[in-house]
GROMACS .gro file of C-alpha atoms in nm:
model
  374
    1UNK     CA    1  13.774   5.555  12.073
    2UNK     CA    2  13.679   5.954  12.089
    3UNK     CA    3  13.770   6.201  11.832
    4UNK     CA    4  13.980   6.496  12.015
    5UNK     CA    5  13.942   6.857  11.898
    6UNK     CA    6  14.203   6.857  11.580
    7UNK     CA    7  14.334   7.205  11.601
    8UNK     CA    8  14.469   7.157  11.893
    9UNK     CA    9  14.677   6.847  11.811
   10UNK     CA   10  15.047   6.940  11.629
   11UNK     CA   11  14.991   6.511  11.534
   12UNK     CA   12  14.708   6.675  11.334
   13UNK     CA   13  14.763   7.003  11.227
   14UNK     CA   14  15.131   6.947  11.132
   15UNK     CA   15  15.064   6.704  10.863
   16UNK     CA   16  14.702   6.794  10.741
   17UNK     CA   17  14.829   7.148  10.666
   18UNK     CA   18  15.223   7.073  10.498
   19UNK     CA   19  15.040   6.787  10.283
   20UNK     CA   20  14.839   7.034  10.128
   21UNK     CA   21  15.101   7.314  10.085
   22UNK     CA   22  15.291   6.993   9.913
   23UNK     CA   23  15.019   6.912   9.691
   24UNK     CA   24  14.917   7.238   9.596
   25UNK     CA   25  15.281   7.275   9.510
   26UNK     CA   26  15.263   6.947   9.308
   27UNK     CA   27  14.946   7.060   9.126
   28UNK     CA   28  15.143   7.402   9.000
   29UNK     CA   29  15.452   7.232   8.908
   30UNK     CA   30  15.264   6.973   8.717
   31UNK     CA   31  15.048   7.252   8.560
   32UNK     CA   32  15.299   7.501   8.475
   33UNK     CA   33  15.680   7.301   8.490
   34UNK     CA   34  15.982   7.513   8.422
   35UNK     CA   35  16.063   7.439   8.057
   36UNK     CA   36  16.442   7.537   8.083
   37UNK     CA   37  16.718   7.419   8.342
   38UNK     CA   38  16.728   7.690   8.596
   39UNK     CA   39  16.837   7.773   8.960
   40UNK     CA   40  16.537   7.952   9.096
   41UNK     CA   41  16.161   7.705   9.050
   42UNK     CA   42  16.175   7.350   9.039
   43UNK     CA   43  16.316   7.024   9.111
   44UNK     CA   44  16.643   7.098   9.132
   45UNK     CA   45  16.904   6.849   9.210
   46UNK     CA   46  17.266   6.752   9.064
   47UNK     CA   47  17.129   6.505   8.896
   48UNK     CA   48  16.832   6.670   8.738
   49UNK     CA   49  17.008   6.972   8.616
   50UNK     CA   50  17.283   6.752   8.381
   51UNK     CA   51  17.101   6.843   8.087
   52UNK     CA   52  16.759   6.906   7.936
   53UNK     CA   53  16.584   6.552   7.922
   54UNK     CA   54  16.703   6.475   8.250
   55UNK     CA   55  16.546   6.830   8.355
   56UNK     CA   56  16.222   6.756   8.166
   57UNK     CA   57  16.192   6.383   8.274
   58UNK     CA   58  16.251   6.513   8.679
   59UNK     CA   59  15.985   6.781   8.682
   60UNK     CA   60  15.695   6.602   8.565
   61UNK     CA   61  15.789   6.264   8.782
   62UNK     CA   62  15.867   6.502   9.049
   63UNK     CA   63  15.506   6.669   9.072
   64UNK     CA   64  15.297   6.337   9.048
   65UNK     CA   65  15.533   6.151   9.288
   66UNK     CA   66  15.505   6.511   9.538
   67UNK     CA   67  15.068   6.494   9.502
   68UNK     CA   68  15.070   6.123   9.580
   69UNK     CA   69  15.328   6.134   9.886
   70UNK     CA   70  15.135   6.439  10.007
   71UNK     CA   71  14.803   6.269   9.998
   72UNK     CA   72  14.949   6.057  10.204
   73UNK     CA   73  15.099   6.291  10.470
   74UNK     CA   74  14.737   6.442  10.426
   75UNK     CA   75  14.539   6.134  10.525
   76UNK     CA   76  14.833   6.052  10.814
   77UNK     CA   77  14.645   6.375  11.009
   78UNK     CA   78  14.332   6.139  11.071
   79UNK     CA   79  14.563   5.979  11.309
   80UNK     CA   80  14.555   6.304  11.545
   81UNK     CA   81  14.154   6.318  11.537
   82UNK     CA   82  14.192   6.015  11.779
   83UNK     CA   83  14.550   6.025  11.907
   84UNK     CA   84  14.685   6.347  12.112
   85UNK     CA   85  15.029   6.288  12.249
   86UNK     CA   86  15.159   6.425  12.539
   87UNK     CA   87  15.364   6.733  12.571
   88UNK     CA   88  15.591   6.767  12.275
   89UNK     CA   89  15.565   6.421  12.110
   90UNK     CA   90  15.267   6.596  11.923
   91UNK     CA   91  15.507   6.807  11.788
   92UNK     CA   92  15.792   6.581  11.720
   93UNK     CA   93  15.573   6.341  11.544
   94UNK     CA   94  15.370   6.571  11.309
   95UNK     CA   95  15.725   6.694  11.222
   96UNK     CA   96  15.912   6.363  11.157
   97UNK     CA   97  15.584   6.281  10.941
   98UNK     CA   98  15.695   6.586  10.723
   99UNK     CA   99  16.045   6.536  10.714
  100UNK     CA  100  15.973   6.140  10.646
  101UNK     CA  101  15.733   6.297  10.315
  102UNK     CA  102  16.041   6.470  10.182
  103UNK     CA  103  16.328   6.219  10.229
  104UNK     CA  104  16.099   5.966  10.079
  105UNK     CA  105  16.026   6.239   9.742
  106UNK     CA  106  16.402   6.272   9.693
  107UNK     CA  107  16.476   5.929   9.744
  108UNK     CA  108  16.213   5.808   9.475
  109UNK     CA  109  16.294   6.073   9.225
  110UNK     CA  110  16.672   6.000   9.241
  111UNK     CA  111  16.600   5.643   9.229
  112UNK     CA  112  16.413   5.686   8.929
  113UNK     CA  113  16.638   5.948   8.724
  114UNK     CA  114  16.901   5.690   8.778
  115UNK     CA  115  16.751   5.394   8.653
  116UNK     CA  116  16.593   5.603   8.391
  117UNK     CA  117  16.925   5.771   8.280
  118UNK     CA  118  17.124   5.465   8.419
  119UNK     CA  119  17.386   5.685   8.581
  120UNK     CA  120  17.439   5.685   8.986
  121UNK     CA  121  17.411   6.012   9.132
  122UNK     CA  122  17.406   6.143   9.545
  123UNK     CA  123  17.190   6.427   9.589
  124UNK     CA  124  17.350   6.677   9.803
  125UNK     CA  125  17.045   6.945   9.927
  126UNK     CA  126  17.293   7.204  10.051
  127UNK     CA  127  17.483   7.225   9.680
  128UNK     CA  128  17.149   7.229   9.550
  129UNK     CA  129  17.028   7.480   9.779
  130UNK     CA  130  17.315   7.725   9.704
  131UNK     CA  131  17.292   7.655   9.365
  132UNK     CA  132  16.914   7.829   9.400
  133UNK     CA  133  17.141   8.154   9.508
  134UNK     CA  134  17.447   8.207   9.244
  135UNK     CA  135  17.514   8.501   9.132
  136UNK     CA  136  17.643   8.370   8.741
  137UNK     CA  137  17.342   8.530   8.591
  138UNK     CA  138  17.225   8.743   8.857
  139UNK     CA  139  17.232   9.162   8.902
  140UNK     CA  140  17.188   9.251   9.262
  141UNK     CA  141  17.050   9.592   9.370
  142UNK     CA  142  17.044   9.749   9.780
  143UNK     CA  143  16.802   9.937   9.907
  144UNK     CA  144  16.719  10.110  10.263
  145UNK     CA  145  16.343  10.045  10.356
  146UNK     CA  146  16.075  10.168  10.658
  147UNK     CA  147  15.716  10.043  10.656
  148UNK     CA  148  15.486  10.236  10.881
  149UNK     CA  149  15.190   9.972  10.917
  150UNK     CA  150  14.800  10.070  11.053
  151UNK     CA  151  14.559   9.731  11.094
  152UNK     CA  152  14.215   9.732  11.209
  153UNK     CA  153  13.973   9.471  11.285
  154UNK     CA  154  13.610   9.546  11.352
  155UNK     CA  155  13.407   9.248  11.518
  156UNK     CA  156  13.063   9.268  11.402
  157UNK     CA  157  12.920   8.921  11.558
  158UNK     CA  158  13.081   8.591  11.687
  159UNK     CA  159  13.228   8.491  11.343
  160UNK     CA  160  13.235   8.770  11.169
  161UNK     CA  161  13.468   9.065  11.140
  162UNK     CA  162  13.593   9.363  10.943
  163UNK     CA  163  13.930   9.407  10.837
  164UNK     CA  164  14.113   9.709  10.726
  165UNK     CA  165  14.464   9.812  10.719
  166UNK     CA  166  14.732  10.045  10.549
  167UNK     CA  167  15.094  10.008  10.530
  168UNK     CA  168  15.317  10.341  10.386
  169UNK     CA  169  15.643  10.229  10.267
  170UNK     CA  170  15.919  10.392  10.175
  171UNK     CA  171  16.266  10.404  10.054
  172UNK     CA  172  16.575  10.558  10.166
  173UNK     CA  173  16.389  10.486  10.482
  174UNK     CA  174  16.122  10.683  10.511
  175UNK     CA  175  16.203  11.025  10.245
  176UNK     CA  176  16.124  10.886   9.926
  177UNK     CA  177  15.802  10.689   9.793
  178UNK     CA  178  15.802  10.258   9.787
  179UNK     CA  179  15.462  10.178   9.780
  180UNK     CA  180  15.130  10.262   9.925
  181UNK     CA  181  14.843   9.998   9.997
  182UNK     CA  182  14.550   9.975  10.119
  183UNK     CA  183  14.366   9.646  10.200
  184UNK     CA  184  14.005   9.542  10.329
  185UNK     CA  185  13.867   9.222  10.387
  186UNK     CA  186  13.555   9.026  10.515
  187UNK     CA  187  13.688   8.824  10.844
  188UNK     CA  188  13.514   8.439  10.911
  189UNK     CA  189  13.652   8.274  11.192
  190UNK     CA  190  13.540   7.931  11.224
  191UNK     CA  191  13.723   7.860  11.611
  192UNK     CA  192  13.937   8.011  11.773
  193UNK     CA  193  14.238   7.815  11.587
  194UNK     CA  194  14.095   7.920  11.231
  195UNK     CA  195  13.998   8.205  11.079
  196UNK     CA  196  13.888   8.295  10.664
  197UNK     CA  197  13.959   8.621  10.494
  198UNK     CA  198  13.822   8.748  10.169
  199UNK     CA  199  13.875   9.095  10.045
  200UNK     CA  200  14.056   9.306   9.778
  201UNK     CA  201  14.310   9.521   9.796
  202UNK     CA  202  14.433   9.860   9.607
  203UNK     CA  203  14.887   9.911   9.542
  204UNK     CA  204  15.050  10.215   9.360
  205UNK     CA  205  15.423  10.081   9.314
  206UNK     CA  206  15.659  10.417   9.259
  207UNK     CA  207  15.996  10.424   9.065
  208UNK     CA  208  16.291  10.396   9.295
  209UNK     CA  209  16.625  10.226   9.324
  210UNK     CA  210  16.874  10.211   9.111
  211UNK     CA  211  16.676   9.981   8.869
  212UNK     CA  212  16.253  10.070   8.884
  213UNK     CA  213  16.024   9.745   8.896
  214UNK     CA  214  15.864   9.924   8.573
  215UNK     CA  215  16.085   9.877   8.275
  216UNK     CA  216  16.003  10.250   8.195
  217UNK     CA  217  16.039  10.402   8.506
  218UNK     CA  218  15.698  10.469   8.624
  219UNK     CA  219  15.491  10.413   8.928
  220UNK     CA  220  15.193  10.172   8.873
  221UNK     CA  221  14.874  10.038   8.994
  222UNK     CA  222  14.747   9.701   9.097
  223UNK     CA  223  14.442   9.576   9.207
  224UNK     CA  224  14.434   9.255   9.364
  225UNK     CA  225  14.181   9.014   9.519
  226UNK     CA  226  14.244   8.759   9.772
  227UNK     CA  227  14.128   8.468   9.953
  228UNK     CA  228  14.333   8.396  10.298
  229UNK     CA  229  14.334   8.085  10.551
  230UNK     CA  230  14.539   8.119  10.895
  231UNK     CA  231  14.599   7.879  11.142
  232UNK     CA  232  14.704   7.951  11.488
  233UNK     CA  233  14.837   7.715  11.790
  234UNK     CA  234  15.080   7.728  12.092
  235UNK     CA  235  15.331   7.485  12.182
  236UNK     CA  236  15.454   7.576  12.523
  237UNK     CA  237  15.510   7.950  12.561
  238UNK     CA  238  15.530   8.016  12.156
  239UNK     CA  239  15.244   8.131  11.973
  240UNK     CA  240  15.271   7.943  11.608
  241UNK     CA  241  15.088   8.094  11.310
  242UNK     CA  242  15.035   7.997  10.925
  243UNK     CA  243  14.886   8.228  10.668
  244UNK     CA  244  14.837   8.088  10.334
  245UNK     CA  245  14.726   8.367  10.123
  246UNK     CA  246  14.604   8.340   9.733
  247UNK     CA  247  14.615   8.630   9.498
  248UNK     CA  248  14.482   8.731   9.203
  249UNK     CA  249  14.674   9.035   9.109
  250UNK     CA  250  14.582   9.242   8.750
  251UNK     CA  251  14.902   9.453   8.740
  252UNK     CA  252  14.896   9.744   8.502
  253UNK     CA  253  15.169   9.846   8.249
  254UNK     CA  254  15.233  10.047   7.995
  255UNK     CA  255  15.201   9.912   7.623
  256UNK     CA  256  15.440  10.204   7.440
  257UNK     CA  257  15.659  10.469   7.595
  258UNK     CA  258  15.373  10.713   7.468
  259UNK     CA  259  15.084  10.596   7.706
  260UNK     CA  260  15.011  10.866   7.996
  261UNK     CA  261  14.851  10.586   8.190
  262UNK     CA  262  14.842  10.213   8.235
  263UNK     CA  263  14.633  10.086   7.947
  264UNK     CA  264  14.651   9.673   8.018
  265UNK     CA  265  14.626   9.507   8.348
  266UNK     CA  266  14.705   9.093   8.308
  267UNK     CA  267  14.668   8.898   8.525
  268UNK     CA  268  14.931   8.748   8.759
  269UNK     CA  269  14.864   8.471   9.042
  270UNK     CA  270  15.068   8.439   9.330
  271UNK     CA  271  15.067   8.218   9.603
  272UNK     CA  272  15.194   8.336   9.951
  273UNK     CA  273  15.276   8.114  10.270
  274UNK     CA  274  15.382   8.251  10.610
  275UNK     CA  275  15.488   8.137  10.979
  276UNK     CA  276  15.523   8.330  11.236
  277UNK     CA  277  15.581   8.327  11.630
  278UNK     CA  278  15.612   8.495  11.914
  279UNK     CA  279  15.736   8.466  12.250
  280UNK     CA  280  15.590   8.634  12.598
  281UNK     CA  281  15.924   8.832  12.708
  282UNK     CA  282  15.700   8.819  13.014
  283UNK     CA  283  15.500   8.541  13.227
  284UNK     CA  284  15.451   8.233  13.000
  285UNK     CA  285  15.125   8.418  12.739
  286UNK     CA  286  15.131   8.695  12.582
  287UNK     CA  287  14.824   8.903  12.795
  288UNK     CA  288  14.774   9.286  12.840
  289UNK     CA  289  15.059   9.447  12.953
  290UNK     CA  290  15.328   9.227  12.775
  291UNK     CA  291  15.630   9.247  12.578
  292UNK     CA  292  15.718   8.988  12.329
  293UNK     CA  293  15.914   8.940  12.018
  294UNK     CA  294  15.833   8.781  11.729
  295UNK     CA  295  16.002   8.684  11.416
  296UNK     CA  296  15.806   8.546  11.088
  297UNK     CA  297  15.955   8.464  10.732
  298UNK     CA  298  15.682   8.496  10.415
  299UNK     CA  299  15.789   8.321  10.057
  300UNK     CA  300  15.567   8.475   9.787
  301UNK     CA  301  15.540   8.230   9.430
  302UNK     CA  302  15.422   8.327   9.120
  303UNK     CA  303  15.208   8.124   8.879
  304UNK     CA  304  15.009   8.154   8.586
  305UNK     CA  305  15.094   8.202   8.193
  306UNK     CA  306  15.158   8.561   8.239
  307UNK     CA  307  15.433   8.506   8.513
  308UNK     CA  308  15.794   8.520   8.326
  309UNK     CA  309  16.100   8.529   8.539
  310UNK     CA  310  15.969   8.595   8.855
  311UNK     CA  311  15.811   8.264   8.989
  312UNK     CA  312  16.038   8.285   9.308
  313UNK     CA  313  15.833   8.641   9.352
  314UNK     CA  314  15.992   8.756   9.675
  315UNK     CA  315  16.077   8.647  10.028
  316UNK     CA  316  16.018   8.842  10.375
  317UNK     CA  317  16.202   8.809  10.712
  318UNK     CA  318  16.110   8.990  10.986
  319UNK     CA  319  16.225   9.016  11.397
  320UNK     CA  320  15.973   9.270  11.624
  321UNK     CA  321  15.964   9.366  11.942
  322UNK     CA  322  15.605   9.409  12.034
  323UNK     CA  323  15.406   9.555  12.332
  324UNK     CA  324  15.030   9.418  12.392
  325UNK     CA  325  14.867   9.684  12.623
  326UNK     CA  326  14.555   9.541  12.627
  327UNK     CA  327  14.309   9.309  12.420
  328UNK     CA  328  14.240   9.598  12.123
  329UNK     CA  329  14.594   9.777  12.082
  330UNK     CA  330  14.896   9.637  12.001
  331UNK     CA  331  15.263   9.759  11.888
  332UNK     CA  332  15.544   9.639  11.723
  333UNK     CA  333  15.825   9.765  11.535
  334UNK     CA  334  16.194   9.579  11.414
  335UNK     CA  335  16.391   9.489  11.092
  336UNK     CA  336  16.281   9.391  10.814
  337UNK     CA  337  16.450   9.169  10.503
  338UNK     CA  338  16.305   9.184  10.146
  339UNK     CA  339  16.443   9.000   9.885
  340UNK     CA  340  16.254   9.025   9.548
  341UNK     CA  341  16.289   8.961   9.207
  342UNK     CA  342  16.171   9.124   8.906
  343UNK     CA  343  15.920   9.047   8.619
  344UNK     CA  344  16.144   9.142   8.378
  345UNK     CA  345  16.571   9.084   8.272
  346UNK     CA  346  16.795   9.388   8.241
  347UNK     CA  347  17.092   9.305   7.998
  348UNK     CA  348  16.973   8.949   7.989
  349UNK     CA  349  17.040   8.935   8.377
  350UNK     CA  350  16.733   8.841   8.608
  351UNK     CA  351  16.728   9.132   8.870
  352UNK     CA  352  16.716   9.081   9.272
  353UNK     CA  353  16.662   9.361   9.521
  354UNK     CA  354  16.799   9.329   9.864
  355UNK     CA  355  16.532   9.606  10.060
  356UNK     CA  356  16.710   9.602  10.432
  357UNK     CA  357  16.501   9.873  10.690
  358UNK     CA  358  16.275   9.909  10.988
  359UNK     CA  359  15.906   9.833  10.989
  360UNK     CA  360  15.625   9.930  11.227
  361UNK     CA  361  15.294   9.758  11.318
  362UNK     CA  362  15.020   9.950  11.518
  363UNK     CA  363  14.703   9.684  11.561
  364UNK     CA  364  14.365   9.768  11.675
  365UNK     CA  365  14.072   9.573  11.778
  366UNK     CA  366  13.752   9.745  11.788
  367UNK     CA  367  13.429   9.526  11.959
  368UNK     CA  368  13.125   9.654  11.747
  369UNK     CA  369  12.918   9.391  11.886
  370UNK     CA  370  12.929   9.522  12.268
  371UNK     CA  371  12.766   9.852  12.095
  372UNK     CA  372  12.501   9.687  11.876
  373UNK     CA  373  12.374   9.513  12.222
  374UNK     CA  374  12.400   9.870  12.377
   0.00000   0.00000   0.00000
């Protein structure tokens, strides 16, 4: 029996990297449960959400049961270090593996909520997942978005690289002030499937829309650090790739209506988890001279004793029409969806902004190495 190269392998990477976005998941919710029935961050079911010790009892059981079932799914990715299907079966597996992990989690917590609470209840995901969305205690806010996006990456040897980038965004498209940030970061890739990013990154936030993220209507700094993993792979003519992204973010505010400046910065965590692909719209790889479109979707959770109403942090959805001309510049440019929710409650309502617009990504690639052997 040989071991295979794992990154290749959906059998493996499928399972080896969901197992330990579910047990990371477990580990928060275990850490830091929600200690009141609500529609936005936790386990959230018909059944669990019939009153506060049925809430209280489904959380906790919910979090150990999630750690020990993704262990599992975890330790099920050993199976592609020796195994690599053929085709799509790789794919189809690691997937059924995943869904198998979560149909098995609801089925054991419902099991036990009913025995515990000795009342029979069928768990229906699609009431529970618009239940996550009601609008009962919600105020809802519009806003017209355009991100103009610069990235760089520097190669300074075989593993490591440079990485730099900018992103101006605005409101009312592009006339008034969103936010501005700037980002650097050390680059480690360990193959060509996986790749390590450290770095730290500077955001002023400005007042706009109808209701400013700062409760008194001022712009604000942050300055964040961050520690990133990304895995790539292809399956057929689609490029896949997962960014899991952990942030340390000391926000500042203001501490009286008097302060000229931001005089506290806490500290808020915030986990961040995206997939994205893209398709050739050309030939079967995307290779100078292509077109392609892509579409990602990027779920951003709080965590931490200093996050308050905003666990669900904010959600991105994005479709881009791209252009690769060759190996160090590439284009893109397309809608963009942001959906994010405040910090804080106005009139005891949480607040949600829907930020519709168009966003632009210019990417450059820039070989350092060729020069140092110059």
């Amino acid at each position: 029996m040989t071991m295979n190269l794992p990154f290749d392998n959906p059998l493996f990477l499928i399972p080896s990297t969901s197992g330990l976005i579910f047990m990371l998941a477990g580990f928060i919710m275990l850490k830091h449960p929600p200690k009141k029935i609500n529609s936005l961050y936790g386990y959230r079911t018909s059944s669990s959400m019939k009153n506060q010790e049925r809430w209280d009892f489904s959380q906790k059981y919910s979090a150990l049961e999630m750690i020990k079932l993704a262990a599992i799914l975890t330790l099920s990715s050993i199976i592609g270090l020796f195994y690599t299907p053929v085709g799509k079966l790789g794919m189809f597996l690691g997937l059924g593996l995943m869904i198998a992990m979560v149909v098995i989690l609801l089925f054991r917590v419902e099991k036990e909520i009913k025995n515990k609470f000795s009342i029979f209840v069928i768990l229906i995901l699609i009431t529970s997942f618009q239940n996550t969305f009601g609008q009962n205690n919600r105020l809802n806010t519009n806003n017209s978005i355009g991100w103009i996006n610069a990235f760089g990456t520097f190669k300074v040897s075989e593993k490591l690289g440079i990485h730099t980038e900018y992103q101006w965004r605005r409101d009312n498209l592009i006339t008034d002030w969103q936010q501005s940030l700037l980002r650097v970061g050390v680059n480690y890739n360990l193959n060509q499937r996986i790749m390590f990013r450290v770095g730290y990154a500077w955001i002023e936030t400005y007042p706009y829309g109808d209701y400013p993220i700062n409760g008194l209507g001022r712009d604000f700094t942050e300055h964040r650090i961050f520690e990133m993993m990304q895995l790539s792979h292809k399956e057929g003519i689609i490029d896949f790739s997962h960014r899991f992204m952990l942030e340390q973010r000391f926000v500042g505010r203001y501490t009286s209506a008097s302060e000229t400046a931001e005089d506290e910065f806490p500290l808020l965590n915030r986990i961040r988890y995206m997939i994205r692909l893209q398709i050739p719209l050309k030939g079967t790889e995307i290779k100078d001279n292509t077109p392609y479109v892509a579409v990602y979707d990027e779920i951003f959770i709080g965590f931490g004793e200093n996050v308050s109403q905003n666990v669900f942090d904010q959600n991105r959805i994005g479709v881009l029409l791209g252009y690769r001309f060759n190996k160090n510049i590439r284009i893109e440019g397309g809608f963009l969806n942001q959906t994010l929710q405040f910090g804080r409650q106005i009139n005891g309502q949480n607040v949600f902004q829907n930020n519709n617009g168009l966003i632009i990504n210019a990417n450059f690639n820039f070989d350092l190495t060729k020069k140092l052997k110059n």
